[in-house]
PDB file of C-alpha atoms and ligand atoms in Angstrom:
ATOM      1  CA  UNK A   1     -21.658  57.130 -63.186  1.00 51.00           C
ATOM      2  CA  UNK A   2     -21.209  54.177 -60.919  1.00 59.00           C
ATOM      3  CA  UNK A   3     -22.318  54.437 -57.709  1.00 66.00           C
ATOM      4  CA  UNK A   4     -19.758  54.603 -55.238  1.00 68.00           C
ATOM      5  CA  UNK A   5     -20.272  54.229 -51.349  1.00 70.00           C
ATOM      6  CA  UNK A   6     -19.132  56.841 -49.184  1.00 66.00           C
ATOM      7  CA  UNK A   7     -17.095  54.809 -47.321  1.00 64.00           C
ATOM      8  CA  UNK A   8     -15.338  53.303 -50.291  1.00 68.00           C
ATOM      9  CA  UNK A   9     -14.603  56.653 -52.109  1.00 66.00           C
ATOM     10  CA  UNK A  10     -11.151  57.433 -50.845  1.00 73.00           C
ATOM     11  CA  UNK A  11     -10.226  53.515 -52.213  1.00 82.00           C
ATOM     12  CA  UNK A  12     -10.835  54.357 -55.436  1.00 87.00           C
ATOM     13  CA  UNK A  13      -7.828  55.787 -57.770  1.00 89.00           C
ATOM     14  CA  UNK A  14      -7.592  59.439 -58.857  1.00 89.00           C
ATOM     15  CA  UNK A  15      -8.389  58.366 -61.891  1.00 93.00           C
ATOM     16  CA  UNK A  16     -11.136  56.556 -61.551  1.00 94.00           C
ATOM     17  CA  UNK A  17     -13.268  58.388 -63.708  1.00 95.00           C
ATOM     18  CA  UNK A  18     -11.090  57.709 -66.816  1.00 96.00           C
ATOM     19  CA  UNK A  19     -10.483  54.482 -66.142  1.00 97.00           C
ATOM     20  CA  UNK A  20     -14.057  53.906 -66.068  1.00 97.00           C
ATOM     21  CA  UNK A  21     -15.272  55.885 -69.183  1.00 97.00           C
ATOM     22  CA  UNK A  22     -12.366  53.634 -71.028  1.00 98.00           C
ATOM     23  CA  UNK A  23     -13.752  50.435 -69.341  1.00 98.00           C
ATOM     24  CA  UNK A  24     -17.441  51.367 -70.526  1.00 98.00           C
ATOM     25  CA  UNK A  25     -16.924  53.205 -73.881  1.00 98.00           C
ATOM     26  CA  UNK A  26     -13.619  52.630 -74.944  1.00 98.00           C
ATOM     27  CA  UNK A  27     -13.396  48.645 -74.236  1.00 98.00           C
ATOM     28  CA  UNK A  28     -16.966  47.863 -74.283  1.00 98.00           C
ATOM     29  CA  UNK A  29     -18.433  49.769 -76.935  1.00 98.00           C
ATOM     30  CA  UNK A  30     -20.951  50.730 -74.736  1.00 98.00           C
ATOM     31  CA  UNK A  31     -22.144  47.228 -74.540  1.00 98.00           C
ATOM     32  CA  UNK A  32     -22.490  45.930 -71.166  1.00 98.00           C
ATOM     33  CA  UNK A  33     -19.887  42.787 -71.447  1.00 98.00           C
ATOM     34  CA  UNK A  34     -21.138  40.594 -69.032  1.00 98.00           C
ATOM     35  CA  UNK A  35     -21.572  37.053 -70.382  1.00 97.00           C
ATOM     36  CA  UNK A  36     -23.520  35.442 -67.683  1.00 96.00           C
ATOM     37  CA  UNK A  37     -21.173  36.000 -64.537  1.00 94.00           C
ATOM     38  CA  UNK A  38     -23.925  38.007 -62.877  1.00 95.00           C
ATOM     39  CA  UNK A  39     -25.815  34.725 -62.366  1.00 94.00           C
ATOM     40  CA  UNK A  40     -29.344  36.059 -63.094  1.00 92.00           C
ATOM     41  CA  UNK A  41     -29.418  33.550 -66.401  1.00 93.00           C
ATOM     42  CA  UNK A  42     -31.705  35.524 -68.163  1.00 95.00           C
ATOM     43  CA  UNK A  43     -29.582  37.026 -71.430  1.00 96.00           C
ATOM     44  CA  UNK A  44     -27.704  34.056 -73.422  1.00 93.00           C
ATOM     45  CA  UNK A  45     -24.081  34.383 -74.064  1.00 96.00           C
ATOM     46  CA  UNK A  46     -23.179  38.783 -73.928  1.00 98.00           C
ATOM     47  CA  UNK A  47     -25.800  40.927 -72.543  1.00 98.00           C
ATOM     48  CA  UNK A  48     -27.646  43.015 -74.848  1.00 98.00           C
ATOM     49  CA  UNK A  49     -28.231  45.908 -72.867  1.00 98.00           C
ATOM     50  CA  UNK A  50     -26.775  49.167 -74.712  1.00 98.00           C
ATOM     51  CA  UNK A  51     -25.974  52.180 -72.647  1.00 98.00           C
ATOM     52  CA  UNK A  52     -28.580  55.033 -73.066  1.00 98.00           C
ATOM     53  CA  UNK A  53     -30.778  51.878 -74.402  1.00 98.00           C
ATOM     54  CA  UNK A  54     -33.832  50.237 -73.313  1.00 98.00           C
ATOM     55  CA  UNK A  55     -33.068  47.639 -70.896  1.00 97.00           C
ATOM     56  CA  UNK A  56     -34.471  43.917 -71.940  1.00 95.00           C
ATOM     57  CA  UNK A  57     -37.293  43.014 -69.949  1.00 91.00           C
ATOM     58  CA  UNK A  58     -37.882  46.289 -67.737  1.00 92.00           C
ATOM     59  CA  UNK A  59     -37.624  48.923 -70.712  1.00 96.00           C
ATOM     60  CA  UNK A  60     -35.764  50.975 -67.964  1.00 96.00           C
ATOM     61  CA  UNK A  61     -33.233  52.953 -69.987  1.00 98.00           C
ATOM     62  CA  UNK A  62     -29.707  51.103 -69.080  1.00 98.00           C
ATOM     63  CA  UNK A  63     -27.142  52.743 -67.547  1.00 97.00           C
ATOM     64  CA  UNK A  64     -23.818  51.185 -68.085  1.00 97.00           C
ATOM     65  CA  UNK A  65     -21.634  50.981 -64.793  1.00 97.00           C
ATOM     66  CA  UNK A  66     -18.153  49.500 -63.821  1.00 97.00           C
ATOM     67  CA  UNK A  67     -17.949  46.656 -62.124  1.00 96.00           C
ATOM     68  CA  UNK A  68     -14.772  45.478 -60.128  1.00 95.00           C
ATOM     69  CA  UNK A  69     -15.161  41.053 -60.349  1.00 95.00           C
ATOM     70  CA  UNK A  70     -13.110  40.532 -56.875  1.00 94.00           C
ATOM     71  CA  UNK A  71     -15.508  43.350 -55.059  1.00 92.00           C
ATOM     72  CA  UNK A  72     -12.217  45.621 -54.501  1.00 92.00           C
ATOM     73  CA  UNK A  73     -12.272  49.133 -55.741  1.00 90.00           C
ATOM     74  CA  UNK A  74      -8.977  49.817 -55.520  1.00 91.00           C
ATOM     75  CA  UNK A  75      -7.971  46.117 -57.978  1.00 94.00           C
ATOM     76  CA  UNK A  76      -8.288  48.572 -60.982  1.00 95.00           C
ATOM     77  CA  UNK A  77      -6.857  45.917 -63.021  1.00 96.00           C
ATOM     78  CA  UNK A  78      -8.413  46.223 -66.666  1.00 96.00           C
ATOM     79  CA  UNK A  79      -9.047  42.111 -66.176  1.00 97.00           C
ATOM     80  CA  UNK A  80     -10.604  42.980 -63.093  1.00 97.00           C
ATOM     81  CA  UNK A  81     -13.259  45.303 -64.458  1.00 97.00           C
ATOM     82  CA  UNK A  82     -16.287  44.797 -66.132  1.00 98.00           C
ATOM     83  CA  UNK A  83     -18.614  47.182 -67.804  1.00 98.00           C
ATOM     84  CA  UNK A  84     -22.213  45.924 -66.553  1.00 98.00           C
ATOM     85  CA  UNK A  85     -25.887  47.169 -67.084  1.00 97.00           C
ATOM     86  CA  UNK A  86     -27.119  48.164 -63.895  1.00 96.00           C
ATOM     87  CA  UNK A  87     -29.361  44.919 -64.035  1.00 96.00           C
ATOM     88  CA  UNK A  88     -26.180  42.763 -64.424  1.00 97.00           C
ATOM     89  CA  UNK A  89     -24.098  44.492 -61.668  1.00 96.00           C
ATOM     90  CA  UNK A  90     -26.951  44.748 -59.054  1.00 95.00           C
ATOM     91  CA  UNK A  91     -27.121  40.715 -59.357  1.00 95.00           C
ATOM     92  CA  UNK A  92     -23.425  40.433 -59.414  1.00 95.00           C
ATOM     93  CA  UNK A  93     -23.362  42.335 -56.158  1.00 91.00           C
ATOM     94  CA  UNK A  94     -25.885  40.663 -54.603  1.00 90.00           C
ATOM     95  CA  UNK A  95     -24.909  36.874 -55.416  1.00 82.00           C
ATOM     96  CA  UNK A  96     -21.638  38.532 -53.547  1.00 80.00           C
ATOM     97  CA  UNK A  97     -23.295  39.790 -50.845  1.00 77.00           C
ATOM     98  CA  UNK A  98     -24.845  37.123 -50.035  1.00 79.00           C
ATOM     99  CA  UNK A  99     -21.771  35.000 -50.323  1.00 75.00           C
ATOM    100  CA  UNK A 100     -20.158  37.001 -48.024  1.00 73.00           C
ATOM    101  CA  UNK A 101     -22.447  37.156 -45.145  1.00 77.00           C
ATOM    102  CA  UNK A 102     -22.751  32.934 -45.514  1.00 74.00           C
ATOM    103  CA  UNK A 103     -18.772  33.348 -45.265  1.00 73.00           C
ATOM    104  CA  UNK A 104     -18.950  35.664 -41.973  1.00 69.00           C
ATOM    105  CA  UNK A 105     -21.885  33.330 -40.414  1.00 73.00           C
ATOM    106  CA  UNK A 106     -20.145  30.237 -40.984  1.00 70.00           C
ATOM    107  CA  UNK A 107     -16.163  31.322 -39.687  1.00 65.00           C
ATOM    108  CA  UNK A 108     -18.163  33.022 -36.829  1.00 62.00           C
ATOM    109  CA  UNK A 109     -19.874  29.588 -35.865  1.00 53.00           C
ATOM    110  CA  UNK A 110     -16.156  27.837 -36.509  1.00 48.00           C
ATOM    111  CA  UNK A 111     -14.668  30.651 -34.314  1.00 45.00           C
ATOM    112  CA  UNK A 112     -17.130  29.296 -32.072  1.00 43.00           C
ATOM    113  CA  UNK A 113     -16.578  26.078 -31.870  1.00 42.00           C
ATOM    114  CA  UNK A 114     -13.404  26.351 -30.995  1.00 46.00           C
ATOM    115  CA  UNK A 115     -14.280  27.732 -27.803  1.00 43.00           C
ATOM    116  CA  UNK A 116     -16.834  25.318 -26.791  1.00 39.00           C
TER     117      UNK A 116
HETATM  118 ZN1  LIG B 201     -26.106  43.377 -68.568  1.00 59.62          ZN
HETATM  119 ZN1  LIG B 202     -25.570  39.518 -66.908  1.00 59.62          ZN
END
């Protein structure tokens, strides 16, 4: 069910797909477990969002995804995996994003410096 990026697919494990229904169903009860590491601050404590549920706030039904917390698919670590609501892992991605591409402008300006 999570959404996985062309280029990315061939990172991911065989058994992905297992290891991803257990994350979800078997770990999380279904539940999505995030506890406020998405950042969006808008669910106290665990999220409430229930796969196959109405989401809080939209009323979108949730869908239930894994997430990988370091951004690697192939870290299939069970501490590295979270099951998130699609609301939850959407943030989480984009606070990361965003981190990211501050990263890559900043080490390209320092790269730059030391040329000047
Ligand atoms: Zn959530
Ligand atoms: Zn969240």
């Amino acid at each position: 069910m999570s959404p996985i990026r062309p280029e990315n697919r061939n990172l991911y494990p065989p058994d992905w797909a297992a290891i991803s229904e257990y994350i979800r169903f078997g770990r999380a009860g279904g539940r999505c477990e995030c506890e406020g590491e998405c950042g969006r601050g808008t669910h106290k404590g665990r999220c409430p969002n229930v796969h196959g549920g109405r989401a809080y706030g939209t009323g979108s039904t949730v869908v239930l995804t894994t997430a990988h917390l370091d951004h690697v698919p192939e870290h299939v670590a069970e501490s590295n995996l979270r099951a998130f609501c699609q609301g939850c892992h959407l943030h989480y991605d984009r606070q990361h994003h965003a981190e990211t591409a501050y990263r890559t402008r900043r080490e390209g300006k320092a790269a730059g410096d030391l040329f000047a």
